[in-house]
């Protein structure tokens, strides 16, 4: 409609989130979205774009690239951007806001997968050198920008709790801290996509999602209040909920930037479940990247349920309708490439997992005469390796098996006593389940023949490594020649005797979720 008015961008800016009539720009058009806000499925989040261009937000929420969404927007058209503010028919680039402009600074040691939104994994060394991952090295998985909240969180930040009957109660951060006893647990968060890259490589099939290696997992101590205490205060009949009767079947968590997910009520009110509304991480206020000022922590479950920047809890008879609940975090058979999302349950408790995060080669030694490998008196390479093992649902790790000869023989790794009680029994560290990972180490001397055999693979070629002085260890000169490699691998078993699958091909799924096959790493020597 050419008769509609033209607006300068400076005029649109006055119609930001706090104004009576929020406007947005899409391409060269101006819309008054006042009436759309209450009806918008993402709720108030559309206000994030108010006073500016909606394009960069819609690039994040790809769901909007749909004709029906443009049709809705068309109803709110009020005019066009003034010619003076257009370059090639679009608002000048520097007038378009960067949704990520307020994101926090991050530690350069994190391994960045995508910068906007921020997705970064914990470096291998930091995964196993400490039991608790330092806050600044804890992996980051953001679907959108990091909401900006005044620090310290004022009473402007409110958590809203809504029961099935529509009753609403609100809590400031101060209310939560003063009304309810604090509770501390140590728990792993693991993304359902952890090790997705291993699945892609191991199966030789592509997967849809961030190609994480073994660092989309971290462990921290969380302090907060029990979700069940808050739900009881808000009016939920906890005993009824526990019995499985009653209308409340799911607890929805929504974050300030529109991310949302849910957990079954059973987990939420289980006295052994330890579900927290956490405000502290490793003794410090939650960092912005990890949900400041409040997040849910659902120990033993996939991290997608531990919702950051939590501002709304809704009790319901059904699961959250968000794509992160109904799609994305589900698995299917390796043959299923066109899937019925509704047919598969959402991932909640995680299966058993382990990974090798450090491998160090040391000096040369000899295998003992009559050693179990029957190789007595062979040159052998000292190798130390370590990593983590973890299982969901509070199940503890009972054993970690390692192989240094591509799975021909196995031995047991040493489990670090991070969570072991004084009487020697494996006890959960702070909490009612084994919510933390177990770190493990394995020191061994790998006979040279293991390296040779792995390399030989059927050929009769004999590879010489010795320098003739009788100890069999390769010299610097011999090391000039060729790399000889062997594959070391790890698998863990939890207290239900569930263990990891041998191959990624067996559990391949189009989203690359729950990549838990034996983790294999090549170790090479020069000889
Ligand atoms: N909560 C909000 N509000 N927004 C998000 O993007 N990502 C989820 C979960 N909670 C997410 C969220 C996913 S998929 C993961 S793996 C974890 O947060 C990551 O938590 P972290 O960044 O603290 O490691
Ligand atoms: Mo995730």
Coordinates of C-alpha atoms and ligand atoms in Angstrom, one line a residue:
X1 CA 0.0 0.0 0.0
X2 CA 1.9 3.0 -1.2
X3 CA -0.3 5.4 0.7
X4 CA 1.0 4.2 4.0
X5 CA 3.4 6.6 5.8
X6 CA 7.2 6.4 5.7
X7 CA 9.0 6.3 9.1
X8 CA 12.6 7.1 9.9
X9 CA 14.4 4.4 11.8
X10 CA 14.9 6.8 14.7
X11 CA 11.1 7.0 14.9
X12 CA 10.8 3.2 15.1
X13 CA 13.4 3.1 17.9
X14 CA 10.9 5.0 20.1
X15 CA 8.6 2.0 19.9
X16 CA 10.8 -0.4 21.9
X17 CA 9.8 -3.1 24.4
X18 CA 8.8 -0.6 27.1
X19 CA 6.6 1.5 24.9
X20 CA 2.8 1.4 24.7
X21 CA 2.9 0.4 21.1
X22 CA 5.9 -1.8 20.2
X23 CA 6.9 -1.7 16.5
X24 CA 9.2 -4.0 14.5
X25 CA 10.8 -3.7 11.1
X26 CA 10.8 -6.6 8.7
X27 CA 12.6 -6.0 5.4
X28 CA 11.6 -2.4 4.6
X29 CA 8.2 -2.5 6.3
X30 CA 7.1 -1.3 9.7
X31 CA 4.6 -3.2 11.9
X32 CA 2.8 -2.3 15.1
X33 CA 2.8 -5.6 17.0
X34 CA 0.9 -4.5 20.1
X35 CA -2.0 -6.8 19.4
X36 CA 0.2 -9.7 18.4
X37 CA 2.1 -10.0 21.6
X38 CA -0.6 -11.7 23.7
X39 CA -1.2 -14.1 20.9
X40 CA 2.4 -14.8 19.9
X41 CA 3.3 -18.4 20.6
X42 CA 6.7 -17.3 21.9
X43 CA 5.0 -14.9 24.3
X44 CA 6.8 -11.7 25.2
X45 CA 10.0 -12.8 23.5
X46 CA 8.9 -11.0 20.3
X47 CA 9.5 -7.8 22.3
X48 CA 13.2 -8.5 22.1
X49 CA 13.0 -7.2 18.5
X50 CA 10.8 -4.3 19.3
X51 CA 12.1 -0.9 18.2
X52 CA 14.3 -2.5 15.5
X53 CA 14.5 -5.1 12.9
X54 CA 13.0 -8.6 13.4
X55 CA 15.1 -10.3 10.7
X56 CA 18.1 -11.4 12.8
X57 CA 15.7 -12.9 15.4
X58 CA 13.8 -14.8 12.7
X59 CA 17.1 -16.2 11.5
X60 CA 17.5 -17.7 14.9
X61 CA 14.0 -19.0 15.1
X62 CA 13.9 -20.7 11.7
X63 CA 10.4 -21.7 12.5
X64 CA 9.3 -18.3 11.2
X65 CA 10.4 -18.9 7.7
X66 CA 6.9 -19.9 6.9
X67 CA 4.3 -18.1 4.8
X68 CA 1.7 -18.2 7.5
X69 CA 3.9 -16.3 9.9
X70 CA 4.4 -13.5 7.2
X71 CA 0.6 -13.5 6.7
X72 CA 0.0 -12.9 10.4
X73 CA 2.6 -10.1 10.4
X74 CA 1.0 -8.5 7.3
X75 CA -2.1 -7.7 9.3
X76 CA -0.1 -5.3 11.5
X77 CA 1.6 -3.3 8.7
X78 CA 1.5 0.4 9.4
X79 CA 4.1 1.8 7.0
X80 CA 7.5 1.7 5.4
X81 CA 11.0 2.7 6.2
X82 CA 11.9 6.1 4.9
X83 CA 14.0 6.1 1.7
X84 CA 16.7 8.0 3.5
X85 CA 17.4 5.1 5.8
X86 CA 17.5 2.4 3.2
X87 CA 20.4 0.8 1.4
X88 CA 19.5 -1.5 -1.5
X89 CA 15.9 -1.5 -0.3
X90 CA 16.8 -2.7 3.3
X91 CA 17.5 -0.8 6.5
X92 CA 21.2 0.2 6.6
X93 CA 23.2 -2.7 8.1
X94 CA 24.5 -0.7 11.1
X95 CA 20.9 0.0 12.0
X96 CA 20.2 -3.7 12.4
X97 CA 20.7 -4.8 16.0
X98 CA 22.9 -7.7 16.8
X99 CA 20.8 -10.0 19.1
X100 CA 24.1 -11.3 20.6
X101 CA 25.5 -7.8 21.3
X102 CA 24.9 -8.3 25.1
X103 CA 26.4 -11.8 25.3
X104 CA 29.1 -12.1 28.1
X105 CA 32.8 -12.4 27.5
X106 CA 34.0 -16.0 27.4
X107 CA 37.1 -17.9 28.4
X108 CA 39.3 -18.3 25.3
X109 CA 40.1 -21.9 26.4
X110 CA 36.6 -23.0 25.6
X111 CA 36.4 -24.7 22.2
X112 CA 33.9 -22.7 20.2
X113 CA 31.6 -24.5 17.9
X114 CA 29.4 -21.5 17.1
X115 CA 29.8 -18.0 18.4
X116 CA 26.3 -16.7 17.8
X117 CA 24.6 -18.3 19.6
X118 CA 27.3 -19.4 21.8
X119 CA 28.1 -23.1 21.7
X120 CA 31.4 -24.2 23.1
X121 CA 32.9 -27.4 24.6
X122 CA 35.1 -27.9 27.6
X123 CA 38.7 -28.7 26.6
X124 CA 39.7 -32.4 27.2
X125 CA 42.3 -31.6 29.9
X126 CA 39.7 -29.6 31.9
X127 CA 37.2 -32.5 31.7
X128 CA 39.3 -34.9 33.7
X129 CA 42.0 -32.9 35.6
X130 CA 39.4 -31.6 38.1
X131 CA 36.3 -33.3 39.6
X132 CA 34.4 -30.0 39.4
X133 CA 34.6 -28.2 36.1
X134 CA 35.5 -24.5 36.7
X135 CA 32.6 -22.2 35.8
X136 CA 34.5 -20.5 33.1
X137 CA 35.4 -23.8 31.4
X138 CA 31.9 -25.4 31.8
X139 CA 30.5 -26.2 28.3
X140 CA 28.0 -23.7 27.0
X141 CA 24.9 -24.6 24.9
X142 CA 22.8 -21.6 24.0
X143 CA 20.0 -21.8 21.5
X144 CA 19.6 -18.0 21.5
X145 CA 21.1 -15.0 23.0
X146 CA 21.9 -14.5 26.7
X147 CA 19.1 -12.5 28.4
X148 CA 20.4 -9.4 30.2
X149 CA 19.3 -9.1 33.8
X150 CA 20.4 -6.4 36.2
X151 CA 23.0 -7.7 38.7
X152 CA 22.3 -8.2 41.5
X153 CA 18.9 -9.5 40.3
X154 CA 16.4 -7.0 41.6
X155 CA 12.8 -7.7 42.4
X156 CA 12.2 -7.0 38.7
X157 CA 13.2 -10.6 38.2
X158 CA 10.3 -12.8 39.2
X159 CA 9.7 -16.5 38.9
X160 CA 6.1 -17.3 38.1
X161 CA 4.6 -20.6 39.1
X162 CA 1.3 -21.6 37.7
X163 CA -0.7 -24.7 38.8
X164 CA -3.0 -26.8 36.6
X165 CA -6.1 -24.9 37.9
X166 CA -4.5 -21.6 36.8
X167 CA -3.5 -20.4 40.3
X168 CA -0.4 -18.2 40.0
X169 CA 2.2 -17.4 42.6
X170 CA 5.3 -15.3 42.0
X171 CA 8.7 -15.3 43.8
X172 CA 11.6 -12.9 43.7
X173 CA 15.1 -14.4 44.0
X174 CA 15.1 -13.1 47.6
X175 CA 11.8 -14.8 48.3
X176 CA 13.2 -18.1 47.1
X177 CA 16.4 -17.8 49.2
X178 CA 14.6 -16.7 52.4
X179 CA 11.5 -18.9 52.3
X180 CA 13.0 -22.2 51.5
X181 CA 16.0 -24.2 52.9
X182 CA 19.0 -24.3 50.6
X183 CA 20.1 -27.6 49.1
X184 CA 23.3 -28.4 47.4
X185 CA 24.1 -31.2 45.0
X186 CA 27.0 -32.0 42.7
X187 CA 25.7 -33.0 39.2
X188 CA 26.8 -33.5 35.7
X189 CA 25.1 -31.7 32.8
X190 CA 25.4 -33.6 29.6
X191 CA 24.0 -32.4 26.2
X192 CA 22.1 -35.1 24.3
X193 CA 24.5 -34.2 21.4
X194 CA 27.7 -34.9 23.4
X195 CA 30.0 -37.0 21.1
X196 CA 27.8 -36.5 18.1
X197 CA 30.9 -36.1 15.9
X198 CA 32.0 -39.5 17.0
X199 CA 28.7 -40.9 15.8
X200 CA 29.0 -39.2 12.5
X201 CA 32.6 -40.4 12.0
X202 CA 32.1 -43.9 13.5
X203 CA 28.9 -44.6 11.5
X204 CA 30.0 -42.8 8.3
X205 CA 26.6 -41.2 8.2
X206 CA 25.8 -37.5 8.6
X207 CA 23.9 -36.3 11.6
X208 CA 21.9 -33.1 12.1
X209 CA 23.3 -30.9 14.9
X210 CA 26.4 -29.4 16.4
X211 CA 29.3 -31.7 15.9
X212 CA 30.4 -32.0 19.5
X213 CA 33.3 -34.2 20.5
X214 CA 33.6 -35.4 24.1
X215 CA 33.3 -32.0 25.8
X216 CA 29.5 -31.3 25.9
X217 CA 29.5 -32.5 29.4
X218 CA 30.7 -30.9 32.7
X219 CA 30.3 -31.4 36.5
X220 CA 29.5 -28.7 39.1
X221 CA 28.1 -28.1 42.5
X222 CA 24.8 -26.4 42.4
X223 CA 23.0 -24.7 45.3
X224 CA 19.4 -23.7 45.2
X225 CA 16.0 -24.6 46.6
X226 CA 14.1 -27.8 46.0
X227 CA 11.6 -27.6 43.2
X228 CA 9.2 -29.7 45.3
X229 CA 9.4 -27.2 48.2
X230 CA 8.4 -24.3 45.8
X231 CA 5.7 -26.3 44.1
X232 CA 4.2 -27.3 47.5
X233 CA 4.3 -23.6 48.6
X234 CA 2.6 -22.6 45.4
X235 CA -0.2 -25.0 46.2
X236 CA 0.6 -28.4 44.6
X237 CA -0.6 -31.4 46.6
X238 CA 2.8 -33.1 46.6
X239 CA 1.6 -36.4 48.1
X240 CA -1.1 -36.7 45.4
X241 CA 1.5 -35.9 42.7
X242 CA 3.8 -38.5 44.2
X243 CA 1.1 -41.1 44.1
X244 CA 0.7 -40.6 40.4
X245 CA -2.9 -39.5 40.8
X246 CA -4.1 -36.0 40.2
X247 CA -4.1 -33.9 37.0
X248 CA -0.5 -32.7 37.2
X249 CA 1.6 -34.9 35.0
X250 CA 4.4 -32.6 33.8
X251 CA 6.4 -29.5 35.0
X252 CA 7.2 -27.0 32.3
X253 CA 10.2 -24.7 32.6
X254 CA 10.5 -21.6 30.4
X255 CA 13.5 -19.4 30.1
X256 CA 13.5 -15.6 29.4
X257 CA 14.6 -16.0 25.8
X258 CA 11.8 -18.4 25.0
X259 CA 13.6 -21.8 25.4
X260 CA 11.3 -24.2 27.1
X261 CA 11.2 -27.9 28.2
X262 CA 9.5 -30.1 30.7
X263 CA 10.0 -33.1 33.1
X264 CA 7.5 -35.6 34.4
X265 CA 6.0 -34.6 37.8
X266 CA 7.3 -37.9 39.3
X267 CA 10.9 -36.7 39.0
X268 CA 10.0 -33.2 40.2
X269 CA 8.5 -34.4 43.5
X270 CA 10.6 -37.5 44.1
X271 CA 12.2 -36.9 47.5
X272 CA 15.3 -38.7 46.1
X273 CA 15.1 -36.7 42.8
X274 CA 17.0 -33.6 44.0
X275 CA 15.6 -31.3 41.3
X276 CA 16.8 -27.8 42.1
X277 CA 16.0 -24.2 41.2
X278 CA 19.6 -23.2 41.4
X279 CA 21.1 -19.8 41.9
X280 CA 24.7 -20.8 42.6
X281 CA 27.3 -22.8 40.7
X282 CA 30.5 -24.0 42.4
X283 CA 29.9 -21.5 45.2
X284 CA 29.4 -18.4 43.0
X285 CA 26.3 -16.8 41.6
X286 CA 25.3 -18.5 38.3
X287 CA 27.3 -17.0 35.5
X288 CA 25.2 -15.4 32.8
X289 CA 26.0 -18.1 30.3
X290 CA 24.7 -20.7 32.7
X291 CA 21.4 -19.1 33.5
X292 CA 21.8 -16.1 35.8
X293 CA 19.9 -15.6 38.0
X294 CA 18.1 -18.9 38.2
X295 CA 17.9 -22.2 36.4
X296 CA 16.5 -25.6 36.9
X297 CA 18.9 -28.5 37.6
X298 CA 17.4 -31.9 36.8
X299 CA 20.2 -34.3 37.8
X300 CA 20.4 -37.6 36.0
X301 CA 18.4 -36.2 33.0
X302 CA 19.5 -34.8 29.7
X303 CA 20.8 -31.2 30.2
X304 CA 18.1 -29.9 27.9
X305 CA 15.7 -30.1 30.9
X306 CA 17.9 -27.9 33.0
X307 CA 16.4 -24.6 31.8
X308 CA 18.5 -21.4 32.1
X309 CA 17.2 -17.9 32.9
X310 CA 14.1 -19.7 34.3
X311 CA 11.2 -17.3 34.7
X312 CA 8.1 -19.5 34.4
X313 CA 7.1 -22.9 35.8
X314 CA 3.8 -24.3 34.6
X315 CA 2.2 -27.5 35.8
X316 CA 0.3 -29.3 33.2
X317 CA -1.4 -32.6 32.2
X318 CA 0.8 -32.7 29.1
X319 CA 4.4 -32.1 28.1
X320 CA 5.8 -28.8 27.1
X321 CA 4.8 -28.0 23.5
X322 CA 8.2 -26.5 22.7
X323 CA 10.3 -28.0 19.9
X324 CA 12.9 -28.9 22.5
X325 CA 10.4 -31.2 24.1
X326 CA 8.4 -32.5 21.2
X327 CA 11.2 -32.6 18.6
X328 CA 15.0 -32.4 18.6
X329 CA 15.7 -34.5 21.7
X330 CA 14.5 -37.9 20.6
X331 CA 16.1 -41.0 19.1
X332 CA 14.9 -43.3 16.3
X333 CA 16.2 -46.5 14.7
X334 CA 19.2 -46.4 12.4
X335 CA 16.9 -47.1 9.4
X336 CA 14.4 -44.3 10.2
X337 CA 15.2 -41.3 8.1
X338 CA 11.6 -39.9 7.9
X339 CA 10.4 -39.9 11.4
X340 CA 7.2 -39.5 13.3
X341 CA 8.3 -37.2 16.1
X342 CA 5.2 -37.9 18.2
X343 CA 5.9 -41.7 18.1
X344 CA 9.1 -41.4 20.2
X345 CA 9.4 -40.3 23.9
X346 CA 11.4 -37.3 24.7
X347 CA 14.9 -38.1 26.2
X348 CA 14.8 -37.7 29.9
X349 CA 17.2 -40.0 31.9
X350 CA 20.5 -40.5 30.2
X351 CA 22.2 -43.8 29.3
X352 CA 25.7 -44.8 30.4
X353 CA 28.5 -42.9 28.8
X354 CA 32.3 -42.7 29.0
X355 CA 35.1 -41.0 27.1
X356 CA 38.9 -40.8 26.9
X357 CA 39.9 -37.2 27.4
X358 CA 43.7 -37.4 27.9
X359 CA 46.4 -39.7 26.5
X360 CA 50.0 -39.3 27.4
X361 CA 52.8 -41.5 26.1
X362 CA 55.9 -41.8 28.4
X363 CA 59.2 -43.7 28.1
X364 CA 59.9 -47.2 26.9
X365 CA 60.0 -50.2 29.1
X366 CA 59.7 -54.0 28.7
X367 CA 56.7 -56.2 29.3
X368 CA 57.3 -58.7 32.1
X369 CA 58.3 -62.2 31.3
X370 CA 55.2 -64.4 31.2
X371 CA 52.9 -61.4 31.3
X372 CA 49.3 -62.0 30.6
X373 CA 49.7 -61.0 27.0
X374 CA 52.2 -63.9 26.7
X375 CA 54.7 -61.6 25.1
X376 CA 57.3 -61.5 27.9
X377 CA 60.3 -59.3 27.6
X378 CA 59.0 -57.2 24.7
X379 CA 59.7 -53.5 24.3
X380 CA 56.7 -51.6 25.5
X381 CA 55.5 -48.0 25.3
X382 CA 54.3 -46.5 28.6
X383 CA 50.9 -44.9 28.1
X384 CA 48.7 -43.1 30.6
X385 CA 45.2 -42.3 29.8
X386 CA 42.1 -41.1 31.5
X387 CA 38.7 -39.7 31.2
X388 CA 35.2 -39.7 32.6
X389 CA 32.3 -42.1 33.0
X390 CA 28.7 -41.2 33.8
X391 CA 25.3 -42.7 33.8
X392 CA 21.9 -41.0 34.0
X393 CA 19.1 -41.6 36.5
X394 CA 21.4 -41.5 39.5
X395 CA 22.9 -44.8 38.5
X396 CA 26.5 -45.2 39.6
X397 CA 29.4 -46.4 37.5
X398 CA 30.6 -49.8 38.7
X399 CA 33.4 -50.4 36.2
X400 CA 35.3 -48.9 33.4
X401 CA 37.0 -51.3 30.9
X402 CA 39.8 -50.3 28.7
X403 CA 41.6 -51.9 25.8
X404 CA 44.9 -50.9 24.3
X405 CA 44.9 -53.4 21.4
X406 CA 41.8 -52.5 19.5
X407 CA 39.4 -54.5 21.8
X408 CA 41.3 -57.9 21.8
X409 CA 42.0 -57.7 25.5
X410 CA 40.5 -55.6 28.3
X411 CA 41.5 -54.4 31.7
X412 CA 39.9 -52.3 34.4
X413 CA 40.7 -48.7 34.8
X414 CA 41.2 -47.1 38.3
X415 CA 38.2 -45.1 39.4
X416 CA 39.2 -41.9 41.2
X417 CA 37.7 -41.7 44.7
X418 CA 36.0 -38.4 44.2
X419 CA 32.7 -39.6 45.5
X420 CA 33.6 -42.4 47.8
X421 CA 32.6 -42.3 51.5
X422 CA 35.1 -42.9 54.3
X423 CA 33.9 -46.5 54.7
X424 CA 34.9 -47.2 51.1
X425 CA 31.4 -47.5 49.8
X426 CA 30.6 -45.5 46.6
X427 CA 28.3 -42.8 47.8
X428 CA 26.7 -40.0 45.9
X429 CA 28.5 -36.8 46.5
X430 CA 25.9 -34.5 47.9
X431 CA 22.5 -35.7 46.8
X432 CA 20.4 -38.9 46.7
X433 CA 21.8 -40.4 43.5
X434 CA 25.1 -40.7 41.7
X435 CA 24.6 -37.4 39.9
X436 CA 28.3 -36.8 39.2
X437 CA 30.7 -38.4 36.9
X438 CA 33.5 -40.7 37.9
X439 CA 36.9 -39.9 36.6
X440 CA 39.2 -42.8 35.7
X441 CA 42.9 -43.4 35.0
X442 CA 44.8 -46.2 33.3
X443 CA 48.5 -46.6 33.3
X444 CA 50.0 -49.3 31.2
X445 CA 52.9 -50.4 29.0
X446 CA 51.7 -51.3 25.5
X447 CA 53.9 -53.9 23.8
X448 CA 55.3 -52.7 20.6
X449 CA 53.7 -55.7 18.9
X450 CA 50.3 -54.1 19.6
X451 CA 51.3 -51.1 17.6
X452 CA 52.8 -53.2 14.8
X453 CA 49.8 -55.6 14.6
X454 CA 47.3 -52.8 14.4
X455 CA 49.3 -51.4 11.5
X456 CA 50.1 -54.7 9.7
X457 CA 46.5 -55.5 9.2
X458 CA 47.0 -58.7 7.3
X459 CA 50.3 -58.0 5.6
X460 CA 53.3 -60.2 6.4
X461 CA 55.6 -57.2 6.5
X462 CA 57.8 -57.2 9.6
X463 CA 58.3 -53.8 11.1
X464 CA 61.7 -53.3 12.8
X465 CA 61.8 -50.9 15.7
X466 CA 64.9 -51.8 17.6
X467 CA 68.2 -50.1 17.4
X468 CA 70.2 -53.2 17.9
X469 CA 71.3 -52.4 21.5
X470 CA 69.1 -55.1 22.8
X471 CA 66.5 -53.1 24.7
X472 CA 64.2 -53.0 21.7
X473 CA 63.3 -49.3 22.2
X474 CA 63.4 -47.2 19.0
X475 CA 66.1 -44.7 18.6
X476 CA 65.7 -41.1 17.4
X477 CA 67.0 -42.3 14.0
X478 CA 64.5 -45.1 13.9
X479 CA 61.8 -42.7 14.9
X480 CA 62.4 -40.8 11.7
X481 CA 60.8 -43.7 9.8
X482 CA 57.1 -44.3 10.3
X483 CA 54.2 -44.0 12.7
X484 CA 52.9 -47.1 14.2
X485 CA 49.5 -46.8 15.8
X486 CA 47.1 -48.8 18.0
X487 CA 43.6 -48.0 19.1
X488 CA 42.8 -47.6 22.7
X489 CA 39.2 -47.7 23.8
X490 CA 36.9 -47.4 26.8
X491 CA 33.5 -48.5 27.9
X492 CA 31.7 -48.1 31.2
X493 CA 29.1 -50.1 33.0
X494 CA 26.5 -48.8 35.5
X495 CA 24.9 -50.4 38.5
X496 CA 22.1 -51.8 36.5
X497 CA 24.8 -53.6 34.4
X498 CA 23.8 -51.5 31.4
X499 CA 26.8 -50.8 29.2
X500 CA 27.7 -48.9 26.1
X501 CA 27.1 -50.2 22.6
X502 CA 30.1 -51.3 20.5
X503 CA 29.3 -49.3 17.4
X504 CA 27.8 -46.0 16.5
X505 CA 26.2 -47.6 13.5
X506 CA 23.9 -49.5 15.9
X507 CA 22.5 -46.4 17.5
X508 CA 22.8 -43.9 14.7
X509 CA 19.8 -41.6 14.6
X510 CA 19.2 -38.7 12.3
X511 CA 19.6 -36.1 15.1
X512 CA 22.8 -37.8 16.3
X513 CA 21.5 -37.9 19.9
X514 CA 22.9 -40.1 22.6
X515 CA 26.2 -41.1 20.9
X516 CA 27.5 -43.5 23.5
X517 CA 29.4 -46.2 21.6
X518 CA 32.8 -47.3 22.9
X519 CA 35.1 -44.3 22.6
X520 CA 38.2 -45.1 20.5
X521 CA 41.4 -43.0 20.3
X522 CA 44.5 -43.7 18.2
X523 CA 47.8 -43.8 20.0
X524 CA 50.9 -43.7 17.8
X525 CA 54.6 -44.2 18.4
X526 CA 57.5 -43.4 16.1
X527 CA 59.5 -46.5 15.2
Ligands
LIG1 N1 17.9 -23.1 28.8 C1 17.7 -22.0 28.0 N2 16.9 -21.0 28.6 N3 18.2 -21.8 26.8 C2 18.9 -22.8 26.2 O1 19.4 -22.6 25.0 N4 19.9 -25.1 26.4 C3 19.7 -26.4 27.0 C4 19.8 -26.3 28.5 N5 19.0 -25.2 29.0 C5 19.2 -24.0 26.9 C6 18.7 -24.1 28.2 C7 20.6 -27.4 26.6 S1 20.3 -28.2 25.1 C8 21.7 -27.7 27.3 S2 22.8 -29.0 26.8 C9 22.0 -27.0 28.6 O2 21.1 -26.0 28.9 C10 23.4 -26.5 28.6 O3 23.7 -25.9 29.8 P1 25.0 -25.0 30.0 O4 25.1 -24.0 28.9 O5 25.0 -24.4 31.3 O6 26.2 -26.0 29.9
LIG2 MO1 21.8 -29.9 24.9

